[in-house]
Amino acid sequence: MSAMEALLATILLSSLLLVSSADISSKIGVNYGRKGNNLPSPYRTIETVRLMNAGRIKLYDSDHEILKLLSGTNIHVSTTVPNNDIIRIASSQAAAEQWVQNNVLNFYPDTMIRFVLVGNDVLSHDRRIWPSLVPAMRRIKNSLNAHDIKNIKVCTPLTMDVLQSTFPPSSGEFRSNITDTVMAPLLRFLNGTKSFFFINAYPYLAWSANSRNISLDFALFRGRTNQTDHKTGLVYTNLLDQMLDSVIFAMRKLGYHDIRLAIGETGWPSAGDIDQVGANINNAATYNRKLIQKMTSKPPLGTPARPGAVIPTFIFSLYDENQKPGPTTQRHWGLLRSNGTPIYDIDITGRRPLSSYKPLPAARSNMPYRGKLWCEVAPGVDVANLSSALSYACSQGNQTCAALNPGQQCYEPVSMFWHASYAFSSYWAKFRKQGATCYFNGLARQTRNNPSRGHCNFPSVTL
Ligand SMILES: *[C@@H]1O[C@H](CO)[C@@H](O)[C@H](O)[C@H]1NC(C)=O
Ligand SMILES: *[C@@H]1O[C@H](CO)[C@@H](O)[C@H](O)[C@H]1NC(C)=O
Ligand SMILES: *[C@@H]1O[C@H](CO)[C@@H](O)[C@H](O)[C@H]1NC(C)=O
Ligand SMILES: *[C@@H]1O[C@H](CO)[C@@H](O)[C@H](O)[C@H]1NC(C)=O
Ligand SMILES: *[C@@H]1O[C@H](CO)[C@@H](O)[C@H](O)[C@H]1NC(C)=O
Ligand SMILES: *[C@@H]1O[C@H](CO)[C@@H](O)[C@H](O)[C@H]1NC(C)=O
């Protein structure tokens, strides 16, 4: 061949390589969660995501307006089949085909859809869906194949609770009640289609549940000590690597040695309740900046069990979402406030050197609070909103509000605020162990100061 032909062949080959490696680029993604009633429009959001130079975006649905807005951008898109469509799609190729027509073919390739995620955390939820998960993934994949679409992978994001053992990483093992029924067929599918194992991995959750035994520095990628897994000899410098490798070892135990990992969600909350240790801007910025630096490093770092592997990573989350229930951290996972402004400086491309960031505000405390806590009416709440929350709290357990009955010790002073603070404290003290939170849709907050002001005995939580 002529020199010109050789040159053209090289260019063609390298562009082919670029195309085929597109789905494993190390560009960082963001999760576009939308559980908020005060978030910027999808239009403004996609503009923001472009300006942030995010390489990927992950949707929890397949919203058509958003998919349309993403067309013509160079953002790689992950779109989701909702959990409640899984059984239907598993049972009918026509249903899968229709889903693909409506939610992929209508937008692809102008919208660079690269992952179709079937469900979210399926194995943490409704057991009835489990048997349908892999069949639904197969049907979606069949449909994409029928349209000759090669660069969309079909995956399903799972959480760390699919493992029954994670530490040390070499002990990683899937829960026995899903191993044969779901994990084995899932891994066969992922291996056969060269797809990714999507894992949601939160060092924050592992550390905060066990902050006495795990050092914060280890969770924040700034460990001054290393941990060796004595069975393998692998040396770990951070908790995320340990979590990822426990998944890798669990897959190996079922015979799968090279299914690639992707991180569907990871991050760190920038604010939390008094009983939620370590949720602050300082730690959130440290975690996410170092995460980005690690995951975009060239050459790729991988993990101790998989050195050099590229791990597509999606940060949770783009925005603080004010309509998420539960503890305060739930509403503070965002990189951005609900008005679209950044909570802390962050360069999602990983190109900015960490040393160039301005100093962060000092963290108030990274030590777990020890002492008593109460749950009181939050400041500024409209009294008219309290009665239904009060009735709810008092209807949980037959003695929760006994002290508020006429003649009982907390009846006086007769005021909605007073009674509601009593009810919130009593409810929370009784049911916190079962997962109850002091929130009541924003009507309540935790306090270290006994709201009873000495009138009567308000139940408290002791940490
Ligand atoms: C599966 O096993 C885990 C413990 O490994 C347990 O917590 C969970 O409740 C079990 N789920 C079902 C549906 O049996
Ligand atoms: C922390 O470590 C101690 C001693 O190594 C152990 O007894 C304890 O169970 C650990 N706590 C948790 C929550 O794992
Ligand atoms: C921990 O391991 C890393 C990478 O292997 C190494 O660069 C570092 O010096 C080690 N640190 C300590 C305290 O052993
Ligand atoms: C995984 O797929 C490869 C082909 O890509 C195959 O050689 C290997 O046997 C598969 N692994 C298992 C455990 O089926
Ligand atoms: C209080 O109730 C009003 C009217 O129902 C509602 O618009 C407002 O959002 C409520 N506030 C809170 C904090 O629940
Ligand atoms: C009230 O709760 C106590 C335990 O807290 C239980 O023994 C009792 O049966 C309950 N009474 C009613 C009427 O449910």
Coordinates of C-alpha atoms and ligand atoms in Angstrom, one line a residue:
M1 CA 0.0 0.0 0.0
S2 CA 1.1 3.6 -0.6
A3 CA 2.3 5.9 2.1
M4 CA -0.9 7.8 1.8
E5 CA -3.0 4.6 2.2
A6 CA -0.9 3.6 5.1
L7 CA -1.5 6.9 6.7
L8 CA -5.2 6.7 6.1
A9 CA -5.3 3.2 7.5
T10 CA -3.5 4.4 10.6
I11 CA -6.0 7.3 11.1
L12 CA -8.9 5.0 10.5
L13 CA -7.5 2.4 12.9
S14 CA -6.9 5.0 15.6
S15 CA -10.3 6.5 15.2
L16 CA -11.8 3.0 15.4
L17 CA -9.8 2.5 18.6
L18 CA -11.1 5.7 19.9
V19 CA -14.7 4.7 19.2
S20 CA -14.3 1.3 20.7
S21 CA -12.6 2.6 23.8
A22 CA -15.2 5.4 24.2
D23 CA -17.3 3.4 26.7
I24 CA -14.3 3.0 29.0
S25 CA -13.0 6.5 29.0
S26 CA -12.0 7.7 32.5
K27 CA -14.2 10.8 32.3
I28 CA -16.1 11.4 35.5
G29 CA -19.9 11.3 35.5
V30 CA -22.6 12.8 37.6
N31 CA -25.9 11.3 38.8
Y32 CA -28.8 13.6 37.9
G33 CA -31.1 12.9 40.8
R34 CA -34.3 15.0 40.7
K35 CA -36.0 14.5 44.0
G36 CA -36.3 18.2 44.7
N37 CA -39.0 20.7 44.1
N38 CA -36.6 23.6 43.7
L39 CA -34.1 22.4 41.1
P40 CA -33.1 24.3 38.0
S41 CA -34.8 23.2 34.8
P42 CA -33.4 20.3 32.7
Y43 CA -32.3 22.9 30.2
R44 CA -30.3 24.8 32.7
T45 CA -29.0 21.6 34.2
I46 CA -27.6 20.3 31.0
E47 CA -25.9 23.6 30.4
T48 CA -24.4 23.4 33.8
V49 CA -23.3 19.8 33.3
R50 CA -21.6 20.9 30.0
L51 CA -19.9 23.8 31.7
M52 CA -18.6 21.5 34.4
N53 CA -17.1 19.4 31.7
A54 CA -18.7 16.2 33.1
G55 CA -17.9 13.3 30.7
R56 CA -21.0 11.4 31.6
I57 CA -24.5 11.8 33.1
K58 CA -26.6 9.1 34.7
L59 CA -30.4 9.4 34.7
Y60 CA -32.7 7.5 37.1
D61 CA -35.3 7.3 34.4
S62 CA -35.4 7.9 30.7
D63 CA -36.9 11.4 30.7
H64 CA -37.5 12.4 27.0
E65 CA -36.9 16.1 27.5
I66 CA -33.6 15.4 29.1
L67 CA -32.5 12.8 26.5
K68 CA -33.4 15.4 23.8
L69 CA -31.5 18.2 25.6
L70 CA -28.4 15.9 25.7
S71 CA -28.4 15.3 21.9
G72 CA -25.6 16.9 20.1
T73 CA -23.5 17.2 23.4
N74 CA -20.5 15.0 23.8
I75 CA -21.8 13.8 27.2
H76 CA -22.1 10.0 27.5
V77 CA -25.5 9.1 28.8
S78 CA -26.7 6.3 31.1
T79 CA -30.4 5.9 31.1
T80 CA -32.5 3.7 33.4
V81 CA -35.3 1.2 33.0
P82 CA -37.4 1.8 36.2
N83 CA -37.7 -1.1 38.6
N84 CA -41.5 -1.3 38.0
D85 CA -41.0 -2.0 34.3
I86 CA -38.7 -4.9 34.8
I87 CA -41.2 -7.7 35.2
R88 CA -43.1 -6.6 32.2
I89 CA -40.0 -6.3 30.0
A90 CA -38.7 -9.7 31.2
S91 CA -41.8 -11.4 30.1
S92 CA -42.1 -10.0 26.6
Q93 CA -39.6 -9.3 23.8
A94 CA -42.2 -6.9 22.3
A95 CA -42.2 -4.9 25.5
A96 CA -38.4 -4.7 25.5
E97 CA -38.5 -3.7 21.9
Q98 CA -41.0 -1.0 22.6
W99 CA -38.9 0.4 25.5
V100 CA -35.8 0.5 23.3
Q101 CA -37.8 2.2 20.5
N102 CA -39.2 4.9 22.8
N103 CA -36.2 5.5 25.0
V104 CA -33.1 4.7 22.9
L105 CA -33.8 4.8 19.2
N106 CA -35.7 8.0 19.4
F107 CA -32.6 9.7 20.6
Y108 CA -29.6 7.6 19.7
P109 CA -27.0 8.2 18.3
D110 CA -27.4 12.0 18.5
T111 CA -27.7 11.5 22.3
M112 CA -24.7 9.4 23.1
I113 CA -26.4 6.7 25.2
R114 CA -23.7 4.4 26.4
F115 CA -25.3 2.5 29.2
V116 CA -28.9 1.2 29.7
L117 CA -29.3 0.5 33.3
V118 CA -32.0 -2.0 34.1
G119 CA -33.4 -1.0 37.5
N120 CA -31.7 0.6 40.4
D121 CA -30.6 -1.3 43.6
V122 CA -33.0 -4.1 42.5
L123 CA -31.5 -6.6 45.0
S124 CA -32.1 -4.3 47.9
H125 CA -35.8 -4.0 47.1
D126 CA -38.8 -6.1 46.2
R127 CA -37.9 -9.7 46.0
R128 CA -40.5 -10.4 43.4
I129 CA -38.5 -8.5 40.8
W130 CA -35.3 -10.5 41.4
P131 CA -36.0 -13.4 39.0
S132 CA -36.9 -11.0 36.2
L133 CA -33.8 -8.9 36.4
V134 CA -31.5 -10.8 34.2
P135 CA -34.2 -11.9 31.7
A136 CA -35.1 -8.2 31.3
M137 CA -31.5 -7.3 30.7
R138 CA -31.3 -10.0 28.1
R139 CA -34.3 -8.8 26.3
I140 CA -33.1 -5.2 26.2
K141 CA -29.7 -6.5 24.9
N142 CA -31.5 -8.6 22.2
S143 CA -33.4 -5.6 21.1
L144 CA -30.3 -3.4 20.9
N145 CA -28.5 -6.2 18.9
A146 CA -31.5 -6.5 16.5
H147 CA -30.9 -2.8 15.7
D148 CA -27.2 -3.5 15.4
I149 CA -26.3 -1.1 18.2
K150 CA -22.9 -2.2 19.5
N151 CA -21.7 0.6 21.8
I152 CA -24.5 0.5 24.4
K153 CA -23.9 -1.8 27.4
V154 CA -26.7 -3.2 29.4
C155 CA -26.0 -3.2 33.2
T156 CA -27.7 -2.9 36.6
P157 CA -26.5 -0.9 39.5
L158 CA -26.3 -2.8 42.8
T159 CA -25.3 -1.7 46.2
M160 CA -22.7 -3.2 48.6
D161 CA -25.4 -5.0 50.4
V162 CA -25.2 -7.7 47.7
L163 CA -22.1 -8.8 49.6
Q164 CA -22.3 -10.8 52.8
S165 CA -18.6 -10.3 53.4
T166 CA -16.4 -7.4 52.4
F167 CA -13.5 -7.4 54.8
P168 CA -10.7 -8.2 54.2
P169 CA -11.3 -7.7 50.4
S170 CA -10.2 -11.3 49.6
S171 CA -13.1 -12.5 51.7
G172 CA -15.6 -10.8 49.4
E173 CA -18.6 -13.0 48.8
F174 CA -22.2 -12.5 47.5
R175 CA -25.1 -13.0 49.8
S176 CA -26.0 -16.7 49.7
N177 CA -29.7 -16.0 49.1
I178 CA -28.9 -14.3 45.7
T179 CA -25.8 -16.2 44.6
D180 CA -27.4 -19.0 42.6
T181 CA -30.6 -17.3 41.6
V182 CA -29.4 -13.9 40.5
M183 CA -25.7 -13.3 40.7
A184 CA -24.6 -16.4 38.7
P185 CA -26.9 -15.6 35.8
L186 CA -26.1 -11.9 36.0
L187 CA -22.4 -12.5 35.9
R188 CA -22.8 -14.9 33.0
F189 CA -24.7 -12.1 31.1
L190 CA -22.2 -9.4 31.9
N191 CA -19.3 -11.6 30.9
G192 CA -21.0 -12.8 27.7
T193 CA -21.8 -9.2 26.7
K194 CA -18.5 -7.7 27.9
S195 CA -20.6 -5.4 30.1
F196 CA -19.8 -3.7 33.4
F197 CA -20.7 -4.6 37.0
F198 CA -22.1 -1.4 38.3
I199 CA -21.6 -1.0 42.0
N200 CA -22.8 1.8 44.3
A201 CA -19.9 2.2 46.8
Y202 CA -20.0 4.6 49.6
P203 CA -16.9 4.7 51.9
Y204 CA -18.8 7.4 53.9
L205 CA -21.5 4.9 54.9
A206 CA -18.9 2.2 55.8
W207 CA -16.8 4.6 57.7
S208 CA -19.7 6.4 59.6
A209 CA -21.1 3.0 60.6
N210 CA -17.8 2.0 62.1
S211 CA -15.8 5.3 62.7
R212 CA -14.0 3.8 65.7
N213 CA -12.3 1.1 63.7
I214 CA -11.8 2.8 60.3
S215 CA -9.7 5.9 60.1
L216 CA -11.3 8.9 58.4
D217 CA -8.0 9.5 56.5
F218 CA -8.3 6.0 55.0
A219 CA -11.9 6.7 53.9
L220 CA -10.8 10.1 52.5
F221 CA -7.9 8.8 50.4
R222 CA -5.3 10.5 52.6
G223 CA -4.2 7.5 54.7
R224 CA -0.9 7.8 56.4
T225 CA -0.9 4.0 57.0
N226 CA -1.6 1.2 54.6
Q227 CA -3.6 -2.0 55.2
T228 CA -2.4 -5.3 53.9
D229 CA -4.9 -8.1 53.1
H230 CA -2.8 -10.9 54.5
K231 CA -4.4 -13.6 52.4
T232 CA -3.4 -11.9 49.1
G233 CA -0.6 -9.6 50.2
L234 CA -2.3 -6.8 48.5
V235 CA -1.7 -3.4 50.1
Y236 CA -4.6 -0.9 50.4
T237 CA -4.2 2.9 50.8
N238 CA -8.0 3.7 50.9
L239 CA -11.4 2.2 51.8
L240 CA -12.9 2.6 48.3
D241 CA -10.3 0.3 46.8
Q242 CA -11.1 -2.3 49.5
M243 CA -14.8 -2.1 48.8
L244 CA -14.2 -2.4 45.0
D245 CA -11.8 -5.3 45.4
S246 CA -14.3 -7.2 47.7
V247 CA -16.6 -7.1 44.7
I248 CA -13.9 -8.4 42.4
F249 CA -13.1 -11.2 44.8
A250 CA -16.7 -12.1 45.1
M251 CA -17.0 -12.4 41.3
R252 CA -13.8 -14.5 41.2
K253 CA -15.3 -16.9 43.6
L254 CA -18.0 -17.6 41.0
G255 CA -15.4 -18.0 38.3
Y256 CA -15.5 -14.6 36.7
H257 CA -12.1 -13.0 36.6
D258 CA -12.4 -10.1 34.2
I259 CA -15.8 -8.5 34.3
R260 CA -15.1 -4.7 34.5
L261 CA -16.3 -2.5 37.3
A262 CA -18.1 0.8 37.1
I263 CA -19.1 2.9 40.1
G264 CA -22.7 3.8 39.7
E265 CA -22.7 6.0 42.7
T266 CA -20.2 7.3 45.2
G267 CA -19.7 10.5 47.1
W268 CA -19.8 12.2 50.5
P269 CA -22.5 14.4 52.1
S270 CA -21.6 18.0 52.8
A271 CA -24.0 18.3 55.8
G272 CA -25.8 16.1 58.3
D273 CA -27.6 15.8 61.6
I274 CA -25.9 15.9 65.0
D275 CA -25.9 12.1 65.1
Q276 CA -24.3 11.8 61.6
V277 CA -20.6 12.1 62.0
G278 CA -18.3 13.5 59.4
A279 CA -20.8 14.9 57.0
N280 CA -19.3 18.3 56.2
I281 CA -18.0 20.4 53.4
N282 CA -14.4 19.8 54.2
N283 CA -14.7 16.0 54.0
A284 CA -17.1 16.1 51.0
A285 CA -14.7 18.3 49.0
T286 CA -11.7 16.2 50.0
Y287 CA -13.4 12.9 49.1
N288 CA -14.7 14.0 45.8
R289 CA -11.6 15.9 44.6
K290 CA -9.4 13.0 45.5
L291 CA -11.8 10.5 43.9
I292 CA -11.8 12.5 40.7
Q293 CA -8.0 12.7 40.7
K294 CA -7.7 9.0 41.3
M295 CA -10.2 7.9 38.7
T296 CA -8.9 10.2 36.0
S297 CA -5.3 9.6 36.5
K298 CA -3.2 8.7 33.5
P299 CA -2.2 6.0 33.2
P300 CA -5.2 4.6 35.1
L301 CA -4.6 3.4 38.7
G302 CA -7.2 0.7 39.0
T303 CA -7.3 -1.1 42.4
P304 CA -4.8 -3.4 44.1
A305 CA -6.5 -6.5 42.6
R306 CA -6.8 -4.8 39.2
P307 CA -4.0 -2.4 38.7
G308 CA -4.3 -0.2 35.6
A309 CA -8.1 -0.8 35.2
V310 CA -10.2 2.1 34.1
I311 CA -13.3 2.4 36.3
P312 CA -16.1 4.6 34.9
T313 CA -17.3 6.6 37.9
F314 CA -20.5 8.5 38.6
I315 CA -20.5 10.9 41.6
F316 CA -23.7 11.1 43.6
S317 CA -25.0 13.6 43.2
L318 CA -25.4 16.6 40.9
Y319 CA -27.7 18.5 43.3
D320 CA -28.8 18.6 46.9
E321 CA -32.3 17.1 46.7
N322 CA -34.7 18.6 49.2
Q323 CA -37.4 16.0 48.8
K324 CA -35.4 13.0 49.8
P325 CA -36.8 11.5 53.1
G326 CA -34.7 10.3 56.0
P327 CA -31.7 11.8 57.8
T328 CA -30.3 15.2 56.8
T329 CA -27.4 13.7 54.9
Q330 CA -29.9 12.4 52.3
R331 CA -30.6 15.9 51.2
H332 CA -26.9 17.0 51.1
W333 CA -25.1 14.7 48.6
G334 CA -24.9 17.3 45.9
L335 CA -21.9 19.0 44.2
L336 CA -24.3 21.9 43.6
R337 CA -26.9 23.6 45.8
S338 CA -30.5 23.4 44.5
N339 CA -30.0 26.8 42.9
G340 CA -27.2 25.4 40.8
T341 CA -24.2 27.1 42.6
P342 CA -21.3 24.9 43.7
I343 CA -21.2 24.0 47.4
Y344 CA -17.4 23.8 47.1
D345 CA -14.9 24.3 44.3
I346 CA -14.4 21.2 42.3
D347 CA -12.9 20.4 38.9
I348 CA -14.6 17.3 37.6
T349 CA -12.0 16.8 34.8
G350 CA -9.4 16.1 37.4
R351 CA -6.9 18.4 35.6
R352 CA -6.8 21.0 38.4
P353 CA -4.0 20.2 40.8
L354 CA -5.3 19.6 44.4
S355 CA -2.8 22.1 45.7
S356 CA -4.4 25.0 43.7
Y357 CA -7.7 24.8 45.6
K358 CA -8.3 27.5 48.3
P359 CA -8.3 26.2 51.9
L360 CA -11.6 24.6 52.9
P361 CA -13.6 25.7 56.0
A362 CA -12.4 23.7 59.0
A363 CA -14.6 20.7 59.8
R364 CA -16.5 21.2 63.0
S365 CA -15.9 17.8 64.3
N366 CA -15.3 14.4 62.9
M367 CA -15.8 12.7 66.3
P368 CA -19.1 11.0 66.9
Y369 CA -21.3 13.0 69.2
R370 CA -21.7 11.4 72.7
G371 CA -24.6 12.5 74.9
K372 CA -28.3 13.0 74.8
L373 CA -30.3 14.2 71.8
W374 CA -33.9 15.4 71.5
C375 CA -36.1 16.0 68.5
E376 CA -37.9 19.4 68.5
V377 CA -40.0 21.5 66.2
A378 CA -37.7 23.2 63.7
P379 CA -37.6 27.0 63.8
G380 CA -39.9 28.9 61.5
V381 CA -42.4 26.1 61.1
D382 CA -46.1 27.1 60.6
V383 CA -48.1 25.8 63.5
A384 CA -50.9 24.8 61.1
N385 CA -48.5 22.2 59.6
L386 CA -47.8 20.4 62.9
S387 CA -51.0 18.6 63.7
S388 CA -50.8 15.9 61.2
A389 CA -47.1 15.2 62.1
L390 CA -48.1 15.2 65.8
S391 CA -50.9 12.7 65.1
Y392 CA -48.5 10.5 63.1
A393 CA -45.9 10.5 65.8
C394 CA -48.4 9.7 68.5
S395 CA -50.1 6.9 66.5
Q396 CA -46.8 4.9 66.4
G397 CA -46.8 2.7 69.5
N398 CA -49.5 2.9 72.2
Q399 CA -47.5 4.8 74.8
T400 CA -45.6 7.3 72.7
C401 CA -47.8 10.3 73.7
A402 CA -49.4 9.0 76.9
A403 CA -47.7 11.8 78.9
L404 CA -49.6 14.4 76.8
N405 CA -53.0 13.3 77.9
P406 CA -55.0 15.8 80.1
G407 CA -53.8 15.4 83.7
Q408 CA -50.5 13.7 82.7
Q409 CA -47.1 15.2 83.4
C410 CA -46.5 16.8 80.0
Y411 CA -50.0 18.1 79.2
E412 CA -49.2 21.6 80.4
P413 CA -48.4 24.0 78.8
V414 CA -51.2 23.2 76.3
S415 CA -49.5 24.3 73.1
M416 CA -49.1 22.7 69.7
F417 CA -45.4 23.5 69.6
W418 CA -44.8 22.0 73.0
H419 CA -46.8 18.9 72.4
A420 CA -45.3 18.4 68.9
S421 CA -41.7 18.6 70.3
Y422 CA -42.7 16.1 73.0
A423 CA -44.2 13.8 70.4
F424 CA -41.3 14.1 68.1
S425 CA -38.8 13.3 70.9
S426 CA -40.8 10.4 72.2
Y427 CA -41.3 8.9 68.8
W428 CA -37.7 9.3 67.8
A429 CA -36.4 7.9 71.1
K430 CA -38.7 4.9 70.8
F431 CA -38.1 4.0 67.1
R432 CA -34.7 5.3 66.2
K433 CA -33.2 1.8 66.4
Q434 CA -35.7 0.7 63.8
G435 CA -34.6 3.5 61.5
A436 CA -37.0 6.3 62.5
T437 CA -35.5 9.8 61.8
C438 CA -36.0 13.2 63.3
Y439 CA -37.2 15.0 60.2
F440 CA -41.0 14.9 59.7
N441 CA -40.7 16.6 56.2
G442 CA -38.6 19.4 57.6
L443 CA -40.9 20.1 60.6
A444 CA -38.4 18.7 63.1
R445 CA -34.7 18.9 63.9
Q446 CA -32.3 17.3 66.4
T447 CA -31.1 19.3 69.4
R448 CA -28.6 18.8 72.2
N449 CA -30.7 21.1 74.5
N450 CA -33.6 19.4 76.3
P451 CA -36.7 21.2 74.8
S452 CA -38.7 20.5 77.9
R453 CA -37.1 23.5 79.7
G454 CA -37.6 21.6 82.9
H455 CA -41.4 21.2 82.7
C456 CA -41.5 17.5 82.4
N457 CA -39.4 14.6 81.3
F458 CA -38.9 14.5 77.5
P459 CA -37.7 11.1 76.2
S460 CA -34.2 11.4 74.6
V461 CA -31.8 9.4 72.5
T462 CA -28.5 8.6 74.2
L463 CA -25.5 8.2 71.9
Ligands
LIG1 C1 -30.9 -12.4 52.3 O1 -29.8 -12.5 53.3 C2 -29.5 -11.4 54.0 C3 -28.3 -11.7 54.9 O2 -27.3 -12.3 54.2 C4 -30.7 -10.9 54.8 O3 -30.3 -9.7 55.5 C5 -31.8 -10.7 53.9 O4 -33.0 -10.3 54.6 C6 -32.1 -11.9 53.0 N1 -33.2 -11.6 52.1 C7 -34.2 -12.3 51.8 C8 -35.2 -11.8 51.0 O5 -34.2 -13.5 52.3
LIG2 C1 -14.0 -2.8 66.1 O1 -12.8 -3.5 66.4 C2 -12.9 -4.2 67.6 C3 -11.6 -4.8 68.0 O2 -10.8 -5.1 66.8 C4 -14.0 -5.3 67.5 O3 -14.1 -6.0 68.7 C5 -15.3 -4.6 67.1 O4 -16.3 -5.6 66.9 C6 -15.2 -3.7 65.9 N1 -16.4 -3.0 65.8 C7 -17.1 -3.1 64.7 C8 -18.3 -2.3 64.6 O5 -16.7 -3.8 63.7
LIG3 C1 1.4 2.9 51.3 O1 1.4 2.4 50.0 C2 1.7 3.3 49.0 C3 1.5 2.6 47.7 O2 1.9 1.3 47.7 C4 3.1 3.8 49.1 O3 3.4 4.8 48.1 C5 3.2 4.4 50.5 O4 4.6 4.8 50.7 C6 2.8 3.5 51.6 N1 2.8 4.2 52.9 C7 3.1 3.7 54.0 C8 3.0 4.5 55.2 O5 3.6 2.5 54.1
LIG4 C1 -16.2 -15.1 30.2 O1 -16.1 -14.8 28.8 C2 -15.0 -15.2 28.1 C3 -15.0 -14.8 26.7 O2 -15.1 -13.4 26.6 C4 -14.9 -16.7 28.2 O3 -13.6 -17.1 27.6 C5 -14.9 -17.2 29.6 O4 -15.0 -18.6 29.7 C6 -16.1 -16.6 30.3 N1 -16.1 -16.9 31.7 C7 -17.0 -17.8 32.3 C8 -16.8 -18.1 33.8 O5 -18.0 -18.2 31.7
LIG5 C1 -47.1 24.1 55.5 O1 -48.3 23.9 54.8 C2 -48.5 24.7 53.7 C3 -49.9 24.6 53.2 O2 -50.3 23.2 53.2 C4 -47.5 24.2 52.7 O3 -47.6 25.0 51.5 C5 -46.1 24.4 53.2 O4 -45.2 23.8 52.3 C6 -46.0 23.6 54.5 N1 -44.7 23.8 55.1 C7 -44.0 22.7 55.6 C8 -42.7 23.0 56.1 O5 -44.5 21.6 55.6
LIG6 C1 -49.1 -1.4 74.6 O1 -47.7 -1.7 74.5 C2 -47.3 -2.6 75.5 C3 -45.7 -2.7 75.3 O2 -45.2 -1.5 75.1 C4 -48.0 -3.9 75.3 O3 -47.6 -4.8 76.3 C5 -49.5 -3.7 75.3 O4 -50.2 -4.9 75.0 C6 -49.9 -2.6 74.3 N1 -51.3 -2.3 74.5 C7 -52.1 -2.2 73.5 C8 -53.6 -1.9 73.8 O5 -51.8 -2.4 72.3

